XYZ file of C-alpha atoms in Angstrom:
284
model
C -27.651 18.509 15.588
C -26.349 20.964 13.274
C -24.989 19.578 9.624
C -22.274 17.212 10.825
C -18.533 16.917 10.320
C -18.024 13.163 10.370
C -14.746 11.298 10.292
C -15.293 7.403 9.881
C -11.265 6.057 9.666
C -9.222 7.016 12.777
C -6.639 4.632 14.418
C -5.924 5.894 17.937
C -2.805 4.806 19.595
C -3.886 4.079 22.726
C -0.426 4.146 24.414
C -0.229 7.289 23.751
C -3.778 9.098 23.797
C -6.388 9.425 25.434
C -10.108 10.762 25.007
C -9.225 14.083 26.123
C -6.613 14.136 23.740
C -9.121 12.907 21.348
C -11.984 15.652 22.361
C -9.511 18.327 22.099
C -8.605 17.786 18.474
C -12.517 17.431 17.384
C -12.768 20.546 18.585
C -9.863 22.125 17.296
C -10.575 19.831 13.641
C -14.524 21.230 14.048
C -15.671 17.207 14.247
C -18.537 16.831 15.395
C -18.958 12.225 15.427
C -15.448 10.587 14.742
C -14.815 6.505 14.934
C -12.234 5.008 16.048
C -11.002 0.995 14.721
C -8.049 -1.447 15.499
C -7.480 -3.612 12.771
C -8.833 -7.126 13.880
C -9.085 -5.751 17.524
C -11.929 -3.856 18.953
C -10.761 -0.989 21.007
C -14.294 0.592 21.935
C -14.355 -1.179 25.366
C -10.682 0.631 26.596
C -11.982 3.887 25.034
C -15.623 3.446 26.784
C -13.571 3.087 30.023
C -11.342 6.083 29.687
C -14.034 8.163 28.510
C -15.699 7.715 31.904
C -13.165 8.450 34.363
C -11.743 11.780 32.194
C -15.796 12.528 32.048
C -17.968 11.333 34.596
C -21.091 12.119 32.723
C -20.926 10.513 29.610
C -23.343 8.691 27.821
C -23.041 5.917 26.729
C -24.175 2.654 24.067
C -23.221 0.121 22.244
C -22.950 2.232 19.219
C -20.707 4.849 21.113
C -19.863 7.333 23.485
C -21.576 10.716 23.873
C -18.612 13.361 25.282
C -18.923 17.179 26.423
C -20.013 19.436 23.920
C -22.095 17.036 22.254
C -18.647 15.250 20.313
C -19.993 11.300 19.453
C -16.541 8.943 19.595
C -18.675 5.708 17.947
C -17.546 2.073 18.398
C -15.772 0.507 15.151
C -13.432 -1.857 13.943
C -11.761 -2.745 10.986
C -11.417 -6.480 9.991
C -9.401 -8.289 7.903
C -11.277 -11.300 6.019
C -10.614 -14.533 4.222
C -11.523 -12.933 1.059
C -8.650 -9.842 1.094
C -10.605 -7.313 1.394
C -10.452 -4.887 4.668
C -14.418 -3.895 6.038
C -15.222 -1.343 8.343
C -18.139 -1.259 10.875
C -19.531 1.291 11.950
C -21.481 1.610 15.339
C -21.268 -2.268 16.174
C -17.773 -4.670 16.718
C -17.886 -8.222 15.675
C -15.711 -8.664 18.220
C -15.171 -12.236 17.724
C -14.017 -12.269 14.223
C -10.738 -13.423 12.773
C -8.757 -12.479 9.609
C -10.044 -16.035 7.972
C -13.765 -14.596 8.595
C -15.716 -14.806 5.517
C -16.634 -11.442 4.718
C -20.448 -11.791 4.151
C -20.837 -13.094 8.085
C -19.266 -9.677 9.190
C -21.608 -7.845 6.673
C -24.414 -9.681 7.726
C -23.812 -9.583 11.753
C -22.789 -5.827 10.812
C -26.501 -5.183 9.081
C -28.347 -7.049 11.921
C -26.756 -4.673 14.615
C -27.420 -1.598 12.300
C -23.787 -0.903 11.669
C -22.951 1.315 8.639
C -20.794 -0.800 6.696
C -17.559 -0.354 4.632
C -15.779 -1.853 2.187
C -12.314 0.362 2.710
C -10.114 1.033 0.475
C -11.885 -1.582 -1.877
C -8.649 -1.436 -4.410
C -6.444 -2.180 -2.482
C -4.134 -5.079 -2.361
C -3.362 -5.944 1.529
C -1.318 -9.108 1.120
C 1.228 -9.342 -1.404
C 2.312 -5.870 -1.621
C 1.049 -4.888 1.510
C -0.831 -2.245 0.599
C 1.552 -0.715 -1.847
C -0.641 -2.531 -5.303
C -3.857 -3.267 -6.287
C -6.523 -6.292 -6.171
C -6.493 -9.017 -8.789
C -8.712 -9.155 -11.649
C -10.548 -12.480 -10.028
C -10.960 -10.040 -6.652
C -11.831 -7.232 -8.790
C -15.252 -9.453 -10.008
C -15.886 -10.245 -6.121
C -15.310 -6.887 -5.214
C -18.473 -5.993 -8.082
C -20.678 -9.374 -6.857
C -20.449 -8.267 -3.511
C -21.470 -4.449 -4.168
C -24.525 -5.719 -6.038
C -25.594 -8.559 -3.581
C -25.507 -5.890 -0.925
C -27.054 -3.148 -3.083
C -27.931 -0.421 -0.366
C -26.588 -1.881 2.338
C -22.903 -1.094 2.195
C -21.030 1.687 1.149
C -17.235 2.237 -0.624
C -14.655 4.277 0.423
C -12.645 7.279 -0.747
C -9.134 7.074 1.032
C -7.026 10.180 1.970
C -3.858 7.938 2.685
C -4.433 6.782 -1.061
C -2.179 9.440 -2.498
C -2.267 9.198 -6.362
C 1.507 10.645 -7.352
C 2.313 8.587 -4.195
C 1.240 5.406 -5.705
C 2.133 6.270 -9.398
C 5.683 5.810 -7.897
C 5.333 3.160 -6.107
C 3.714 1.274 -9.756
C 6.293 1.792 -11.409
C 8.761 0.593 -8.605
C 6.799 -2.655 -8.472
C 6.753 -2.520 -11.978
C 10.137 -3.171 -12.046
C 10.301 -6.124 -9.740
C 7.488 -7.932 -12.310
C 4.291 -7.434 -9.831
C 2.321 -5.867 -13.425
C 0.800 -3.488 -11.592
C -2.187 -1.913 -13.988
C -3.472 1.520 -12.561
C -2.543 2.958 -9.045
C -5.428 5.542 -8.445
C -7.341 3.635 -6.320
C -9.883 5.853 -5.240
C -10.942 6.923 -8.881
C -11.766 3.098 -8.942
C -13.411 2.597 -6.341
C -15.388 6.062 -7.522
C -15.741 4.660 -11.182
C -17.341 1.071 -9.939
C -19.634 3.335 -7.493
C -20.667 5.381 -10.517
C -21.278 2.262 -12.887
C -23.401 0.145 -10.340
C -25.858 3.000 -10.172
C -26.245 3.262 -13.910
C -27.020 -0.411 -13.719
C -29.649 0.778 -10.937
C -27.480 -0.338 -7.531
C -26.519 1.776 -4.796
C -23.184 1.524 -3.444
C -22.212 5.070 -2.047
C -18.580 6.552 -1.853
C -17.891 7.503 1.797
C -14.749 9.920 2.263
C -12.505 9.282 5.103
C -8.830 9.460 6.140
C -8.307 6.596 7.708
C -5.647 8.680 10.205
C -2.981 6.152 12.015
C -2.703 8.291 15.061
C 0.022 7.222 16.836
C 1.313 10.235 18.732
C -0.763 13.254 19.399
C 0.369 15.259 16.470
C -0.636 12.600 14.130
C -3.840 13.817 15.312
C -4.113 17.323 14.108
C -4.900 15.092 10.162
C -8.574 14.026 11.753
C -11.200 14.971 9.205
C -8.586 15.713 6.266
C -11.061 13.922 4.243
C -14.596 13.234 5.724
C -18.231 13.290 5.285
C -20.879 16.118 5.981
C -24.613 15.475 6.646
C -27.441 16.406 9.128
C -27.667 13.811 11.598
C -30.305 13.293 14.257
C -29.266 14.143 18.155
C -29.670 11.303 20.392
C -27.993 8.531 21.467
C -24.791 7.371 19.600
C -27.534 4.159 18.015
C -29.576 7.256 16.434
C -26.607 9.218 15.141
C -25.796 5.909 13.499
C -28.988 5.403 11.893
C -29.640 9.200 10.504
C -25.921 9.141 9.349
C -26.632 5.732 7.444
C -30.335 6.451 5.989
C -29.021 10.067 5.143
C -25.856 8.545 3.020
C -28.002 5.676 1.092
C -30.474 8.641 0.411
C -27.713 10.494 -0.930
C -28.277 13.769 1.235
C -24.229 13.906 2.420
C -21.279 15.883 1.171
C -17.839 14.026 0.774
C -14.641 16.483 1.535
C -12.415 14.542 -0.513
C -8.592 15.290 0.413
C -5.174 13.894 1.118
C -2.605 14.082 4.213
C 1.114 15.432 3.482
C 3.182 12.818 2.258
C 5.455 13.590 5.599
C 2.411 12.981 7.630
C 1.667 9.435 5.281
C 6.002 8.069 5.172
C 6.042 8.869 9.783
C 2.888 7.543 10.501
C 2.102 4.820 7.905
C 4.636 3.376 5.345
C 7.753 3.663 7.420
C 6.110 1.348 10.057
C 4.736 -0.694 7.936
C 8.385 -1.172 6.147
C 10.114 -1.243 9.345
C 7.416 -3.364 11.341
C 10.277 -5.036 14.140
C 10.827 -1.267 15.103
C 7.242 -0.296 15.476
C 4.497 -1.414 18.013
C 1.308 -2.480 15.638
C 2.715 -0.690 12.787
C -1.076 -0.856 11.580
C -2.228 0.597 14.828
């Protein structure tokens, strides 16, 4: 395969789209291997099965779907986990794991089926403020234990729903309310901590991604706003997997580091999640 355009971070409605919806955008977007995550669900199986009635010849693995034109949809799923922090696997679904799963078990199931593993948006707070703060000082320490215990193994990510100016607001609105919120840039963290750890001689990579809650069709059209570029083998979804992971840990992969509109951010992703009795899985 050509040098890659990858998008790691989509959340598909499934109500409302479909693979060939999907397929249509990647090639409209130029993306060439896209996954697709529920949080705490895994959706691969109802994608799998769509894929093969719109396309009777796909191909097909564990790690993901091949479709027409040589587009890879891979299998992943986002997890909540007893720690706080939200993970991402890539290529493999721990697909019996609940939000009050320790984190290392996913890591280490992930790593055994030769997922490429994600910590996302590693700043993050996803409980108190639901999203709209950061981690605590205590999580901030686990967050740098875990990096180094996993040294090479897992990667960070670099959010394009993590709008700085977005979040500076938002600070100083929680600010106000007596949350003490410290910084709001989360990705510059999460880039800083990535950047330390390999002066200290660890590898933790920054992965870009949007992390796109799709749910309508036009939400689509933000796939691959931010993403990651790299040469990746062509085979079966398993090898993509494994040239995209050995290639990032190497280092040999551009990050296209960019935000979606605010409009884009408020209609598919805060509004829901401040309205959540009006939306369906305002998470997706």
């Amino acid at each position: 395969m050509k040098m890659a355009n990858i998008e790691l971070h989509v959340h598909p409605f499934l109500e409302n789209i479909t693979p060939i919806n999907i397929v249509e955008v990647m090639k409209n977007r130029n993306i060439d291997v896209l996954a697709v995550e529920a949080l705490d669900s895994s959706i691969f199986p109802h994608i799998a099965e769509q894929a093969k009635r719109c396309y009777p010849r796909v191909v097909c693995d564990r790690a993901g779907i091949i479709l027409p034109d040589n587009k890879y949809i891979l299998n992943g799923r986002e997890y909540s986990t007893k720690e706080g922090f939200h993970l991402l696997t890539i290529g493999y679904s721990m697909d019996d794991a609940v939000p009050e799963t320790e984190i290392r078990k996913i890591i280490d199931k992930g790593l055994e089926n030769n997922a490429l593993i994600i910590i996302d948006h590693p700043f993050i707070d996803n409980e108190k403020t639901k999203t709209a703060g950061h981690i605590s000082e205590d999580l901030e320490q686990e967050l740098e234990k875990l990096c180094k215990e996993y040294s090479g193994q897992i990667t960070l990510e670099w959010n394009g729903y993590c709008i700085p100016w977005m979040r500076r607001m938002l600070k100083m609105g929680l600010n106000v309310f007596g949350f003490g919120i410290r910084y709001h840039d989360v990705n510059k963290k999460a880039e800083n901590l990535s950047n330390l750890l390999m002066k200290q001689g660890y590898n933790v990579p920054i992965v870009a991604d949007t992390d796109l809650h799709a749910r309508t069709k036009r939400h689509l059209q933000h796939m691959g706003t931010s993403r990651i570029i790299t040469d990746v083998s062509k085979g079966t979804p398993a090898e993509v997997v494994d040239s995209m992971r050995k290639n990032i840990f190497e280092g040999n992969y551009t990050n296209i580091k960019r935000y979606v509109t605010m409009f884009h951010l408020l209609e598919a992703f805060c509004i829901p999640i401040i309205f959540p009795k009006y939306f369906r899985r305002p998470r997706a």
